[in-house]
Coordinates of C-alpha atoms in Angstrom, one line a residue:
X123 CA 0.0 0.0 0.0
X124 CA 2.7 2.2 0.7
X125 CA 4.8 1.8 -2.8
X126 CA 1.1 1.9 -4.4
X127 CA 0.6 5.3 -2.6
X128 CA 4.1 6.8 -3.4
X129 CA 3.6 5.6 -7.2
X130 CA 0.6 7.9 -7.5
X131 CA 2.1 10.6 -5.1
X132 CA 5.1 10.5 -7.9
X133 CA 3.0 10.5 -11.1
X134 CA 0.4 13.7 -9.7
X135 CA 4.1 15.8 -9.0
X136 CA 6.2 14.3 -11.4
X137 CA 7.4 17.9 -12.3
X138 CA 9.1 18.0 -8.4
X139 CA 12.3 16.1 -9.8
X140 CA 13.6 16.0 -5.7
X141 CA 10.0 15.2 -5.2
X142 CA 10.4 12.0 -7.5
X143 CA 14.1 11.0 -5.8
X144 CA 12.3 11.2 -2.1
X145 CA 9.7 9.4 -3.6
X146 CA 12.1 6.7 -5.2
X147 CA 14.5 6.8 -1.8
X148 CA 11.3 5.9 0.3
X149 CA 10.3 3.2 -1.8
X150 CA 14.0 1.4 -1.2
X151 CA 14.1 1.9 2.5
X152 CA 10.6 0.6 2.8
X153 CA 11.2 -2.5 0.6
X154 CA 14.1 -3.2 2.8
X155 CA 13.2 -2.9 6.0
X156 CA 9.8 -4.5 5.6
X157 CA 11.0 -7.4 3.3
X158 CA 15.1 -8.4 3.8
X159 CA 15.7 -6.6 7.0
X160 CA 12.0 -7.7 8.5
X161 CA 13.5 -11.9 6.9
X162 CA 16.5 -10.9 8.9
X163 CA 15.1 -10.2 12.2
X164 CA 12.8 -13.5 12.0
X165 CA 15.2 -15.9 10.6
X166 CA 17.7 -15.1 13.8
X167 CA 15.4 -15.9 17.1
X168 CA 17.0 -18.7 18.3
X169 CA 18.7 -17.8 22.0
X170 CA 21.7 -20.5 21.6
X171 CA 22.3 -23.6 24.1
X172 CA 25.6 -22.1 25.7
X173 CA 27.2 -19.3 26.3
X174 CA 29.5 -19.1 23.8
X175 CA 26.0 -20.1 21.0
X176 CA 24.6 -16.9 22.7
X177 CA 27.9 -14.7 22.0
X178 CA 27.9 -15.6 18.0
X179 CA 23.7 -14.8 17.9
X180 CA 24.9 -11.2 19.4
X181 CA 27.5 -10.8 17.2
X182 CA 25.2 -12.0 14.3
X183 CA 22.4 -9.8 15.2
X184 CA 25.0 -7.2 15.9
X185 CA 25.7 -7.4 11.8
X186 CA 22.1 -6.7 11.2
X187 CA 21.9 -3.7 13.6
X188 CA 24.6 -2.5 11.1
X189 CA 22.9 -3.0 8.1
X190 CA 19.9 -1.0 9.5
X191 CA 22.0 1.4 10.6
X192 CA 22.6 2.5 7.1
X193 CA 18.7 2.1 6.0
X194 CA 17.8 4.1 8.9
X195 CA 20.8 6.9 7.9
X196 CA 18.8 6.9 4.5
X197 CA 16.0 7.4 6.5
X198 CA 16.5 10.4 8.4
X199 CA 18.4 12.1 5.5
X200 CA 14.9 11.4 3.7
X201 CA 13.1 13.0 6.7
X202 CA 15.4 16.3 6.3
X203 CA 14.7 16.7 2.5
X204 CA 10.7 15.6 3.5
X205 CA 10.6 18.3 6.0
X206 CA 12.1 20.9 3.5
X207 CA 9.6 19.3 0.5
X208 CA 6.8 20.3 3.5
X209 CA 7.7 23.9 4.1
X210 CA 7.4 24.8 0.4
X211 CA 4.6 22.6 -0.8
X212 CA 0.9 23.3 -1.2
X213 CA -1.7 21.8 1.1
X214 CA -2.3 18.9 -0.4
X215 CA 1.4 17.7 -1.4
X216 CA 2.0 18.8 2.2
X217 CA -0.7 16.3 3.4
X218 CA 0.2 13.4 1.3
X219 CA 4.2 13.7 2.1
X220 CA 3.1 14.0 6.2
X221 CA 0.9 10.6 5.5
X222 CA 3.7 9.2 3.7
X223 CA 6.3 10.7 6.3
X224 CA 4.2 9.1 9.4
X225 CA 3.8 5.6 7.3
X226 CA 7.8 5.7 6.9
X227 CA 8.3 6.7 10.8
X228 CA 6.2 3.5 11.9
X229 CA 8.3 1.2 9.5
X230 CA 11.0 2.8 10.7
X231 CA 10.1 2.6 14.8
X232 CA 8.6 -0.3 14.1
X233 CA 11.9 -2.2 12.7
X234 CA 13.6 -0.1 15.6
X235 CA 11.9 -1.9 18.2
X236 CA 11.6 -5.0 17.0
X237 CA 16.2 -5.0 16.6
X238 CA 16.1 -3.5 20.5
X239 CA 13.3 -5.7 21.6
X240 CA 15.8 -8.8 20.4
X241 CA 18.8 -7.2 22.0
X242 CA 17.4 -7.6 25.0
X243 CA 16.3 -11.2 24.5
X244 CA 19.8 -11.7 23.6
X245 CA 21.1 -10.0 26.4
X246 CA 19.0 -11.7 28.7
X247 CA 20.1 -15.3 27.3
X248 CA 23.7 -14.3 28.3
X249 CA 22.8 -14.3 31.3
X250 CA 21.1 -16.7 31.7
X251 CA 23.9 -19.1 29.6
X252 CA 26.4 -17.1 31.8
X253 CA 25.0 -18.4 35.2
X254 CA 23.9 -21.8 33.8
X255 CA 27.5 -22.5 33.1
X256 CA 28.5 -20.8 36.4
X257 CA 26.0 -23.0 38.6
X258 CA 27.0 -26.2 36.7
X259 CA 30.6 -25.6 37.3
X260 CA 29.3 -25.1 40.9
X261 CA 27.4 -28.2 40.7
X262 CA 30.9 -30.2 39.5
X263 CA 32.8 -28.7 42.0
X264 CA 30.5 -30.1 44.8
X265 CA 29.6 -33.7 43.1
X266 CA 33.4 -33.8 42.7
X267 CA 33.8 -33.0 46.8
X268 CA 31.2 -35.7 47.3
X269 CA 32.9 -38.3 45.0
X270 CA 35.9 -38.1 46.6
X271 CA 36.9 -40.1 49.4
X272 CA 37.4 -38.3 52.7
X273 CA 40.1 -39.3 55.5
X274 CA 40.3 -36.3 57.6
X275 CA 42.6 -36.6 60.8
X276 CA 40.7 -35.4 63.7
X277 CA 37.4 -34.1 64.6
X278 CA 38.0 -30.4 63.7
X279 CA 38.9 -31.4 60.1
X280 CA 35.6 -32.9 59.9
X281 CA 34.2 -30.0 61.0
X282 CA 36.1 -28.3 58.8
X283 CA 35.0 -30.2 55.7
X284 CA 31.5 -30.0 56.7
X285 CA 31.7 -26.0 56.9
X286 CA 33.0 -26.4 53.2
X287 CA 30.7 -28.4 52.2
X288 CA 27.4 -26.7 53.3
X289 CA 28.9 -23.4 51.9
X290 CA 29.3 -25.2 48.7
X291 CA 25.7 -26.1 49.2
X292 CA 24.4 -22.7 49.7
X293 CA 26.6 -21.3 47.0
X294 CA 24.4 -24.0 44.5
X295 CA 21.1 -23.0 45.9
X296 CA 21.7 -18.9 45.3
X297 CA 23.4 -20.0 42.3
X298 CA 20.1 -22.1 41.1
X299 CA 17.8 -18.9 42.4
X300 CA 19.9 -16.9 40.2
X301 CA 19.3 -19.2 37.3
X302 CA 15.4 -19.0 38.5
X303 CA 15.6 -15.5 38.4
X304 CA 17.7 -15.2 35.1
X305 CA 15.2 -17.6 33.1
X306 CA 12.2 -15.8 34.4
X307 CA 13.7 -12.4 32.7
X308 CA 14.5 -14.4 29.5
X309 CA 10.7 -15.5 28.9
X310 CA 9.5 -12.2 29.7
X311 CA 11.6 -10.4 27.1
X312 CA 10.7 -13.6 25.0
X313 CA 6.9 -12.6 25.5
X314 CA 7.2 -8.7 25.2
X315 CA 8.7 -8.5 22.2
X316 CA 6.4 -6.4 19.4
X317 CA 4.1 -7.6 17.2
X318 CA 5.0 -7.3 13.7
X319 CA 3.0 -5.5 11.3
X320 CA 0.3 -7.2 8.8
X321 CA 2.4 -6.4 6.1
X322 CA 5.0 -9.0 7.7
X323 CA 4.5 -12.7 8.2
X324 CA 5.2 -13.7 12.2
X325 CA 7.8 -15.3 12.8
X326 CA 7.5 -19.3 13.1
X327 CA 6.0 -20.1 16.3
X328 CA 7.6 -23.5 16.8
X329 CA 10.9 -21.8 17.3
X330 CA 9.3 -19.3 19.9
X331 CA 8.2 -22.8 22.0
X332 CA 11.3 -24.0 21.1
X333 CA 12.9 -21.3 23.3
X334 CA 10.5 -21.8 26.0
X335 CA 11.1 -25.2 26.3
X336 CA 15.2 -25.0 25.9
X337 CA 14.5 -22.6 29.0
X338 CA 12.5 -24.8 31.2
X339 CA 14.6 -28.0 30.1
X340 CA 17.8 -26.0 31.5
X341 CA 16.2 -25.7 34.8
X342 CA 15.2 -28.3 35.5
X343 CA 18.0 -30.1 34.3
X344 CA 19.7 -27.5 37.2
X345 CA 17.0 -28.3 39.7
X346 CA 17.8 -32.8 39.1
X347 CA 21.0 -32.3 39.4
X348 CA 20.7 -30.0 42.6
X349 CA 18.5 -32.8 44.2
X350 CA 20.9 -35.2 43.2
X351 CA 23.5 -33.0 45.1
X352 CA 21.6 -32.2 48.0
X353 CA 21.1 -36.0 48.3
X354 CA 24.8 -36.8 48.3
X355 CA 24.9 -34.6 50.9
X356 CA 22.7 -35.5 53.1
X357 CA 24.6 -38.7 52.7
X358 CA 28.3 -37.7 53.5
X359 CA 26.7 -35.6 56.0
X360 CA 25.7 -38.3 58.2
X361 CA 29.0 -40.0 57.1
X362 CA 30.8 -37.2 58.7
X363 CA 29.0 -36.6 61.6
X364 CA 29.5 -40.4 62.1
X365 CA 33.0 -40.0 61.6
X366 CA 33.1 -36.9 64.0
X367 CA 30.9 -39.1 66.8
X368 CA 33.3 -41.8 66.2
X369 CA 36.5 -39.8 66.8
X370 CA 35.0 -38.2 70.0
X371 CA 33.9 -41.7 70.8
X372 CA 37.6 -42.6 70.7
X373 CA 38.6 -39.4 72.8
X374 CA 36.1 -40.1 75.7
X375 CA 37.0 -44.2 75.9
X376 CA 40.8 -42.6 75.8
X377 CA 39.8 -40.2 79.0
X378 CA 38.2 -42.6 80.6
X379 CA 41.2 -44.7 80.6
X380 CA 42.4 -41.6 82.0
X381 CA 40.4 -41.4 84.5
X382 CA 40.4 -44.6 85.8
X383 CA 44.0 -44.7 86.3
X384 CA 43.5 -41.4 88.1
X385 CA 41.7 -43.1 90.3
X386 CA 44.0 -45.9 90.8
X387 CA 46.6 -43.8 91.7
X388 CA 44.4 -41.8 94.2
X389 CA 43.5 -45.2 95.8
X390 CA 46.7 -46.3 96.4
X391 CA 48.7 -42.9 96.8
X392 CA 45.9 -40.6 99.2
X393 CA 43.4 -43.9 100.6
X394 CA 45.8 -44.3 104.1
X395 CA 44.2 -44.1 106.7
X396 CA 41.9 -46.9 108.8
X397 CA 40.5 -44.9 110.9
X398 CA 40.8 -44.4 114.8
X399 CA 37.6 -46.1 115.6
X400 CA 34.7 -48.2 114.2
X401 CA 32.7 -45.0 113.9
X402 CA 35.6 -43.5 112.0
X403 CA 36.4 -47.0 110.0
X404 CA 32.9 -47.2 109.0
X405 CA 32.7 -43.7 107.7
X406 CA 36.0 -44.8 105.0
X407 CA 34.5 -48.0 104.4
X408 CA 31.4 -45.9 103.3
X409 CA 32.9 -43.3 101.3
X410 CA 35.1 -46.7 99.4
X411 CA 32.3 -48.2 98.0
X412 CA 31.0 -44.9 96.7
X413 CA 34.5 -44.4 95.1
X414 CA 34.8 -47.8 93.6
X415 CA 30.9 -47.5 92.5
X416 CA 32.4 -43.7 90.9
X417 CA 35.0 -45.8 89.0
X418 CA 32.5 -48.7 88.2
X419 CA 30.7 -46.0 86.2
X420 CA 33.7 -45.0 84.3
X421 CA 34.7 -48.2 83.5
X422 CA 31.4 -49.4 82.2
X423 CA 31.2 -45.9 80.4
X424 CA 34.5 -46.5 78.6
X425 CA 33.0 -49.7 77.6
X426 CA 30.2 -48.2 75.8
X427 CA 32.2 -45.9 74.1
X428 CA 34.6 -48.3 72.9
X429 CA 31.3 -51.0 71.7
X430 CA 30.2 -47.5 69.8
X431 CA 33.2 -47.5 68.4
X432 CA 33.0 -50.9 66.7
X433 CA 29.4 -50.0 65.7
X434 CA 30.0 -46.7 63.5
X435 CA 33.3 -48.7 62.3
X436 CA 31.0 -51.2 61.0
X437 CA 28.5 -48.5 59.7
X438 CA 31.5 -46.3 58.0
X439 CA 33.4 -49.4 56.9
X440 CA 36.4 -48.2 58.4
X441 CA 39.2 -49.0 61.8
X442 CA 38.8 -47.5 64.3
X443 CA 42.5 -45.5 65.4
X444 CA 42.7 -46.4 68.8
X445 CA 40.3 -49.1 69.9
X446 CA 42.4 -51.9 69.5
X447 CA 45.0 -50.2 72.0
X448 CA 42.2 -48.9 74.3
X449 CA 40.6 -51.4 75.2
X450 CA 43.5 -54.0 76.6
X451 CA 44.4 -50.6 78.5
X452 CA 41.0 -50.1 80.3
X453 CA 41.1 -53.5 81.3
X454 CA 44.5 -53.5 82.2
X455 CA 43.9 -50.3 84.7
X456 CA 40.3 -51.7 85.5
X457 CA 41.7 -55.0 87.1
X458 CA 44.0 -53.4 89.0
X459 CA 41.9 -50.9 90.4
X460 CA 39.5 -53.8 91.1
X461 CA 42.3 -55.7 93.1
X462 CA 44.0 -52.7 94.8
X463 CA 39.8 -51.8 95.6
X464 CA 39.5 -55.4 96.9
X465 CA 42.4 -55.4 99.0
X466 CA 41.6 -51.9 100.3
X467 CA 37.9 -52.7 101.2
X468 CA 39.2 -55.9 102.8
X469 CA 42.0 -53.9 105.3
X470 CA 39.1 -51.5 106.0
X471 CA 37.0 -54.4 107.1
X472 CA 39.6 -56.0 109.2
X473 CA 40.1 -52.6 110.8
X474 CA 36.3 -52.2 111.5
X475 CA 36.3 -56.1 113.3
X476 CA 39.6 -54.5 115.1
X477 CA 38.0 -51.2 116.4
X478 CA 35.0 -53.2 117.2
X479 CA 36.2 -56.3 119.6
X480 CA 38.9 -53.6 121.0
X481 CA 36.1 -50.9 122.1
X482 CA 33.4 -53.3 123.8
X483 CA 36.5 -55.0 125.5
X484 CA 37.9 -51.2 126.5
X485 CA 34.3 -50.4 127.7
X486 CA 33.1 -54.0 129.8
X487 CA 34.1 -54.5 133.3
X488 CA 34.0 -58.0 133.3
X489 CA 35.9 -59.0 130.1
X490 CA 37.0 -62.7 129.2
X491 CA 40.5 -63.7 128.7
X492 CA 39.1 -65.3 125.2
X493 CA 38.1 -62.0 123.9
X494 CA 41.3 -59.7 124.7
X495 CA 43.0 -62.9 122.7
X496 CA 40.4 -62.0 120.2
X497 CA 41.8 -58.7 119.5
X498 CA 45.3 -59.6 119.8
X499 CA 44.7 -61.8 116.9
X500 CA 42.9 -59.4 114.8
X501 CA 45.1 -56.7 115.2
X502 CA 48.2 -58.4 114.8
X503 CA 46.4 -59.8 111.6
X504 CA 45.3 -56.1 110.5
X505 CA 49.3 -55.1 111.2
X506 CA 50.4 -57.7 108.8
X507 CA 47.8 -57.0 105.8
X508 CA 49.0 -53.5 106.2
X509 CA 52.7 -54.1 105.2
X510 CA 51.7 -56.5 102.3
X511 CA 52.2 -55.3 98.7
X512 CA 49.8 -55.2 96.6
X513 CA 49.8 -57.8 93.6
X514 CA 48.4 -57.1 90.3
X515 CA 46.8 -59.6 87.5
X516 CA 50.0 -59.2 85.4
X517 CA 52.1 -60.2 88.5
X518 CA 53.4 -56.5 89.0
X519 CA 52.6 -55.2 92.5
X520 CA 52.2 -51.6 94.8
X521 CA 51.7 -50.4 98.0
X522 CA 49.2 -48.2 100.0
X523 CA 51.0 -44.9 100.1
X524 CA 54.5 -44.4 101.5
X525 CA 56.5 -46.5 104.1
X526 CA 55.8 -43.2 106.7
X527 CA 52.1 -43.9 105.3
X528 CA 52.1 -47.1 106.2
X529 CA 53.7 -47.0 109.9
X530 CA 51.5 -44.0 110.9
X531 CA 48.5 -46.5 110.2
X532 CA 50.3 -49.4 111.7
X533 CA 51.2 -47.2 114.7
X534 CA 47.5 -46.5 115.1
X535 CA 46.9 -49.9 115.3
X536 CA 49.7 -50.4 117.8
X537 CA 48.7 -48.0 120.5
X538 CA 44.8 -49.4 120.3
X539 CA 46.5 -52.9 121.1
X540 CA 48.8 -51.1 124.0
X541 CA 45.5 -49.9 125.4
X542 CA 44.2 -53.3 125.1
X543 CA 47.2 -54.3 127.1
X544 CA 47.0 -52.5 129.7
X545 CA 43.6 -53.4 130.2
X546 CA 44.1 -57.0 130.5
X547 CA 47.5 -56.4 132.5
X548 CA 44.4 -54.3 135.2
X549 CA 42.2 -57.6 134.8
X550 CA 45.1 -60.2 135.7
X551 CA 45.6 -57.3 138.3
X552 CA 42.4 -57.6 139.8
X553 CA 42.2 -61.2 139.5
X554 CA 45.2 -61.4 141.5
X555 CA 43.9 -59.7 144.4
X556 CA 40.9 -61.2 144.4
X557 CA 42.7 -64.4 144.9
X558 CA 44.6 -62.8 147.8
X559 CA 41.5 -62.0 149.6
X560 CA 40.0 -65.3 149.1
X561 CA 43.0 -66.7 150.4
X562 CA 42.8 -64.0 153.8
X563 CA 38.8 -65.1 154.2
X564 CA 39.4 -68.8 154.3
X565 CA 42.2 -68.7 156.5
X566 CA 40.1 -66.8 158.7
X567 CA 37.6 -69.4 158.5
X568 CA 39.4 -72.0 159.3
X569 CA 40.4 -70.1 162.5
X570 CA 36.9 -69.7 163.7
X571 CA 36.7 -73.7 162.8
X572 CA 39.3 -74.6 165.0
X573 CA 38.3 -71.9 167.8
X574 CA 34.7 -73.7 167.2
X575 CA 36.1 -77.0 167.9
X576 CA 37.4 -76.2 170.7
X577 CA 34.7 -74.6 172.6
X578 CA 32.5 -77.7 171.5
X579 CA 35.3 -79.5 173.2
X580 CA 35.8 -77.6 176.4
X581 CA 31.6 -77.4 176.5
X582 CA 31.4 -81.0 176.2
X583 CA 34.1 -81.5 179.2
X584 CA 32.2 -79.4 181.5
X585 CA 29.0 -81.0 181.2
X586 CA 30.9 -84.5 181.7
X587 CA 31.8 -83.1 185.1
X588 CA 28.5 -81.3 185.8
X589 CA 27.0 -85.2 185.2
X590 CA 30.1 -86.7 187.7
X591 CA 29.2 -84.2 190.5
X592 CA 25.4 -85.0 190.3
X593 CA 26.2 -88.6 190.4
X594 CA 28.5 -88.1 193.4
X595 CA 25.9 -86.3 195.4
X596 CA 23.1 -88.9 194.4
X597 CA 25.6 -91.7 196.1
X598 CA 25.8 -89.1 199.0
X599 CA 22.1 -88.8 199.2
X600 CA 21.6 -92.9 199.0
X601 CA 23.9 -93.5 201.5
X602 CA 23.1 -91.6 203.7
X603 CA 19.3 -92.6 203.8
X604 CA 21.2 -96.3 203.7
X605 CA 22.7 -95.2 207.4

């Protein structure tokens, strides 16, 4: 229509010779722009699989910019010489050169927007190539962390290579909401670009869904392999923190060894004394079996550790680093802390019978020879336990504190039995006079026997002569009555 109308503008004023060359000028820029330039534009939509695709289509469409360039140089020179043609025309030719003026402009604008509108489609397709290679390179980096096989020393290089690994992690999920973000931009500028004119065919609308799907294909080709990765890591996740529980695993069953032989060496270096009586005894033998109950718990504690050891070796398919040298140590260390606990529970209880037999027989009057014999025995039997060594499993032996330790108990021991002493030296003491006063009232019995006797005696005498004397004076009486 608009060649048709600058063929009849041309052959009305065909007398205006610059009339004729705008006319003539018009006609080529028209004929370009709506029919190579327009084939141009629609034969180059594509948006490119990579980055580098994307690059050529810029520098492709950057050629056909070019070429437009120079049609729309021709262009505005036309419009100059137009707007001169306008100033010094009549009314009508100054109404059918604006009419054919505006028809150019909209080619013109119309061409114009349709080479920005694919700038920006092509811009946007950089980017979005630009961080689809960026997160995919992110991507490799982490599924090549994940692939790899991880020793790590200790527990902080764990922790160490976890830290990496969850910020590689977060790196690939602001790198795939950047790619969200990028593709979401790219469709718009897909969707917003112009319409063309009804003069000019569309461009093919498979290539347009083509595009579209490319786009979505890409992300969620980003998204799988971001799941994959996220499940990988989830997996050497718990791998690590298996690997971190099993080094402090290892740590603990190591102090517990620790501990326990701290506690052996308290029990035989500071656990001395006997006590001065049963009250005092009893008290130690109380606070003992809360101690050996204390290293009870560690020992089954280091246990556990060690069995959890096994279990997350079994679980990480790996050997443990110290386990197989733990454990004969906690035993070791537990069995003689079980024998030197034995032996010091048993020295305790000997002191408690001591203290025992020694105070009822320091606190009764009346106190039988069989029972200060009683503590004789046990104390001498409690002074020999206490200078005995103690002998280990592994045929190795210690003592109960120091030599001065060991005497300042023993001498304990000792002056109890001296009091003990002296109390059956006060009995035998006692017994003795007793015996002497026994001996002082019998012979003064036996004094009053004979004394006894002897008044029975001289009684008996006088009433034989009383019984001679009667007799005589009856044989006075009789014969004198004979007379």
């Amino acid at each position: 229509m608009l060649v048709k109308s600058l063929e009849d503008l041309s052959s009305s004023h065909c007398s205006f010779s610059k009339c004729v060359l705008c006319v003539f000028s018009f006609s080529q820029v028209v004929t370009w722009l709506q029919g190579p330039g327009s084939e141009l534009l629609k034969t180059h939509q594509a948006i490119g699989d990579s980055m580098r695709a994307a690059q050529a289509l810029q520098q492709k469409h950057e050629e056909i910019e070019s070429q437009h360039s120079e049609w729309f140089a021709v262009y505005v020179e036309l419009n100059q010489q137009i707007a001169a043609l306008l100033s010094a025309g009549e009314e009508e030719e100054v109404a059918e050169l604006k009419s054919l003026q505006q028809q150019l402009s909209d080619v013109c604008y119309r061409q114009a927007a349709q080479l920005e509108s694919r700038q920006n489609v092509l811009q946007a397709a950089q980017g979005f190539h630009s961080t689809t290679q960026e997160l995919s390179q992110q991507l490799d980096s982490l599924l090549g962390m994940l692939c790899a096989d991880v020793a790590p020393a200790d527990g902080a290089a764990i922790q160490q290579n976890l830290k990496l690994l969850e910020e590689k992690l977060q790196t690939v999920e602001a790198g795939l909401a950047s790619l969200r973000q990028k593709g979401a931009l790219l469709l718009e500028q897909m969707c917003s670009q112009p319409p063309w004119s009804l003069e000019e065919a569309e461009s093919p609308a498979g290539e347009q869904q083509d595009n579209i799907q490319q786009i979505q294909a890409v992300m969620e080709e980003m998204q799988l392999r971001k799941q994959r990765c996220e499940d990988m890591v989830d997996v050497r996740r718990l791998k690590m923190l298996q690997m971190v529980q099993l080094f402090k695993c290892e740590e603990d069953a190591l102090q517990a060894v620790e501990w326990l032989g701290e506690l052996l060496d308290a029990l035989l270096k500071t656990h001395i004394r006997q006590g001065d009586d049963s009250q005092e005894t009893r008290t130690i033998l109380d606070k003992h079996r809360k101690f050996v109950d204390v290293a009870q718990s560690t020992y089954d504690y280091g246990r556990q550790l060690l069995q959890a050891t096994v279990v997350l070796c079994q679980s990480l398919r790996c050997t443990t680093r110290s386990s197989g040298d733990t454990l004969p140590r906690l035993n070791r260390v537990w069995k003689q802390f079980s024998v030197s606990a034995e032996e010091r529970q048993q020295r305790l209880e000997l002191a408690l019978n001591f203290h025992t037999v020694a105070e009822r027989v320091l606190q009764q009057e009346c106190v039988e020879v069989e029972s200060l014999d009683e503590v004789d025995s046990s104390g001498k039997t409690l002074l020999d336990r206490l200078t005995m060594p103690v002998i280990f499993p592994d045929g190795s032996g210690d003592n109960f504190g120091s030599p001065s330790d060991t005497a300042a108990a023993a001498e304990g021991v000792r002056e109890r039995l001296l009091l003990v002493e002296e109390r059956r030296l006060q009995l035998q003491e006692a017994r003795l006079h007793n015996n002497n006063e026994e001996e002082v009232l019998n012979g003064q019995e036996v004094g009053l026997d004979v004394i006894g006797e002897e008044l029975s005696e001289k009684e008996e005498q006088d009433e034989e002569e009383d019984e001679d004397v009667g007799q005589q004076d009856e044989e006075s009486e009789r014969a004198t009555q004979d007379c």
